[in-house]
Every structure is written in structure tokens, then in C-alpha cells.
Short mmCIF file of C-alpha atoms in Angstrom, two decimals:
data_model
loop_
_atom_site.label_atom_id
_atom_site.label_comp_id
_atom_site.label_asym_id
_atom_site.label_seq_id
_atom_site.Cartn_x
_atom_site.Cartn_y
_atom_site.Cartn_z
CA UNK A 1115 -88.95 131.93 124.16
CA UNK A 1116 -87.64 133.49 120.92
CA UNK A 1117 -87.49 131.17 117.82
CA UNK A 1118 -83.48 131.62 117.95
CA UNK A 1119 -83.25 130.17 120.99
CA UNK A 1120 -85.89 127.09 120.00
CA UNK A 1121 -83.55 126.61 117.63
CA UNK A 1122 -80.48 126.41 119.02
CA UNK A 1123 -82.49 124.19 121.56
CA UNK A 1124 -83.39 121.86 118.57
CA UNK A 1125 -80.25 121.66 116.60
CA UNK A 1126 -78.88 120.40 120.22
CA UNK A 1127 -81.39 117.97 121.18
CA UNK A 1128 -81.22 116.32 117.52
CA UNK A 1129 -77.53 115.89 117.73
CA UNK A 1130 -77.83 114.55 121.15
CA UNK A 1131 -79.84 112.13 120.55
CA UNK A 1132 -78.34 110.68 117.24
CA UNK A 1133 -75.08 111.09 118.98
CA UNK A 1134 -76.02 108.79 121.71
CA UNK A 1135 -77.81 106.04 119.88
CA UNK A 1136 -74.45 106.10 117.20
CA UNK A 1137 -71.96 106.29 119.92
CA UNK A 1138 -74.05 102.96 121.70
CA UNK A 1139 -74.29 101.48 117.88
CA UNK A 1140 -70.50 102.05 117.45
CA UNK A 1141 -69.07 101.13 120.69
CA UNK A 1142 -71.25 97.68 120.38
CA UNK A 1143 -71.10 97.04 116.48
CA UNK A 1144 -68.21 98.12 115.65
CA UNK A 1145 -63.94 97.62 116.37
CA UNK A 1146 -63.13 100.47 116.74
CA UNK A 1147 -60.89 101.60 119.30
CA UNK A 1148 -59.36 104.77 121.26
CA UNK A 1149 -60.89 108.43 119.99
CA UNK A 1150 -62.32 106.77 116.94
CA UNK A 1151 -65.52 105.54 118.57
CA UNK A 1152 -66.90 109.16 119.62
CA UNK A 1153 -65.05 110.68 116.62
CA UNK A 1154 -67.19 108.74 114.54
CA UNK A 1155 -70.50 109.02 115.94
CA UNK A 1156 -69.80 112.52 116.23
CA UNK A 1157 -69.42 112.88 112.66
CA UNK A 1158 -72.46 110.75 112.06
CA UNK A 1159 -74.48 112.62 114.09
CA UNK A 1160 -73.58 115.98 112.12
CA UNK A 1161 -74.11 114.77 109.38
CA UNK A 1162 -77.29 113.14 109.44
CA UNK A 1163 -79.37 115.69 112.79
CA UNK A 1164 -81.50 118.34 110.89
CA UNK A 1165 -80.68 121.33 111.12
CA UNK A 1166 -82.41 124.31 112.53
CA UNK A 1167 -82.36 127.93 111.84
CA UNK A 1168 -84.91 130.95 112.87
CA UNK A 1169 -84.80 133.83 109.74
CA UNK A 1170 -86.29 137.24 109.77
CA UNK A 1171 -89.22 137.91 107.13
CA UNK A 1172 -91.89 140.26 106.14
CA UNK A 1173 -94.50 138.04 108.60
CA UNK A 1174 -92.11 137.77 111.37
CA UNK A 1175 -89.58 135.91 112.35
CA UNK A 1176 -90.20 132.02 111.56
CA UNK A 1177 -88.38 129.09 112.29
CA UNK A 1178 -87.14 126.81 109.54
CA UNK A 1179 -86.33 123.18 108.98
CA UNK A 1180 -83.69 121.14 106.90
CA UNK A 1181 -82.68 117.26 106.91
CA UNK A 1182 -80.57 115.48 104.37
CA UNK A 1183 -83.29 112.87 103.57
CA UNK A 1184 -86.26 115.21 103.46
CA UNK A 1185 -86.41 117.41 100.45
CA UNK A 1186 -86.45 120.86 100.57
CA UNK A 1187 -86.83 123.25 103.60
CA UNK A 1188 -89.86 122.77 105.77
CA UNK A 1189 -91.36 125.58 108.31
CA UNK A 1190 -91.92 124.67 111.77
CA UNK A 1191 -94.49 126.67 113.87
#
């Protein structure tokens, strides 16, 4: 499996999962009503899912990792 599609893989997976947890938080937690509920945990999710991206060096191509409350960008094997 190339790392572009392991990425693509992860990026989904992470904003699955956030959405899903949000969208039970919101629908629960929250009053909203009509398209707001999965609008919002929608944008959530974006927002907060880190984000995934395989780049081309001299070594190879490698597979790189960056979330909004980890600092920096982080290689993943």
C-alpha cells in the first residue's frame, strides 16, 4: 500500500471517528435542530482530525503528520 493511499485512509478514519462521537455529543447535548446538528459536527470534526499527507524526499517518500494541539509536524512510519 503506497503512503498516499495510507493517508488518504487516515485523514478519513480520523474524521470519521470525531465526526461520530461530535454528531452523538451534539444531537444529545445540544438544541440544535434541522441541518445544524451534522453541520456542526462536521465542522468540528475538520477542524480538530489531524491531518495527513505523504511528500516526496531525497529518502523516499514519507508520510507526515499534523494536529492543531500538537506542535509542529511529526513523521509517521
Amino acid at each position: 500500500m503506497s503512503k498516499k493511499t495510507k493517508a488518504l485512509i487516515f485523514n478519513l478514519l480520523s474524521f470519521a471517528v470525531l465526526f461520530i462521537g461530535l454528531r452523538y455529543f451534539v444531537l444529545n447535548y445540544t438544541n440544535l435542530s434541522g441541518i445544524w446538528k451534522p453541520l456542526t459536527a462536521a465542522v468540528v470534526a475538520t477542524l480538530l482530525a489531524p491531518k495527513f499527507q505523504a511528500v516526496n524526499t531525497r529518502d523516499g517518500e514519507k508520510l507526515f503528520m499534523k494536529a492543531l494541539f500538537i506542535k509542529g509536524v511529526k513523521e509517521i512510519r
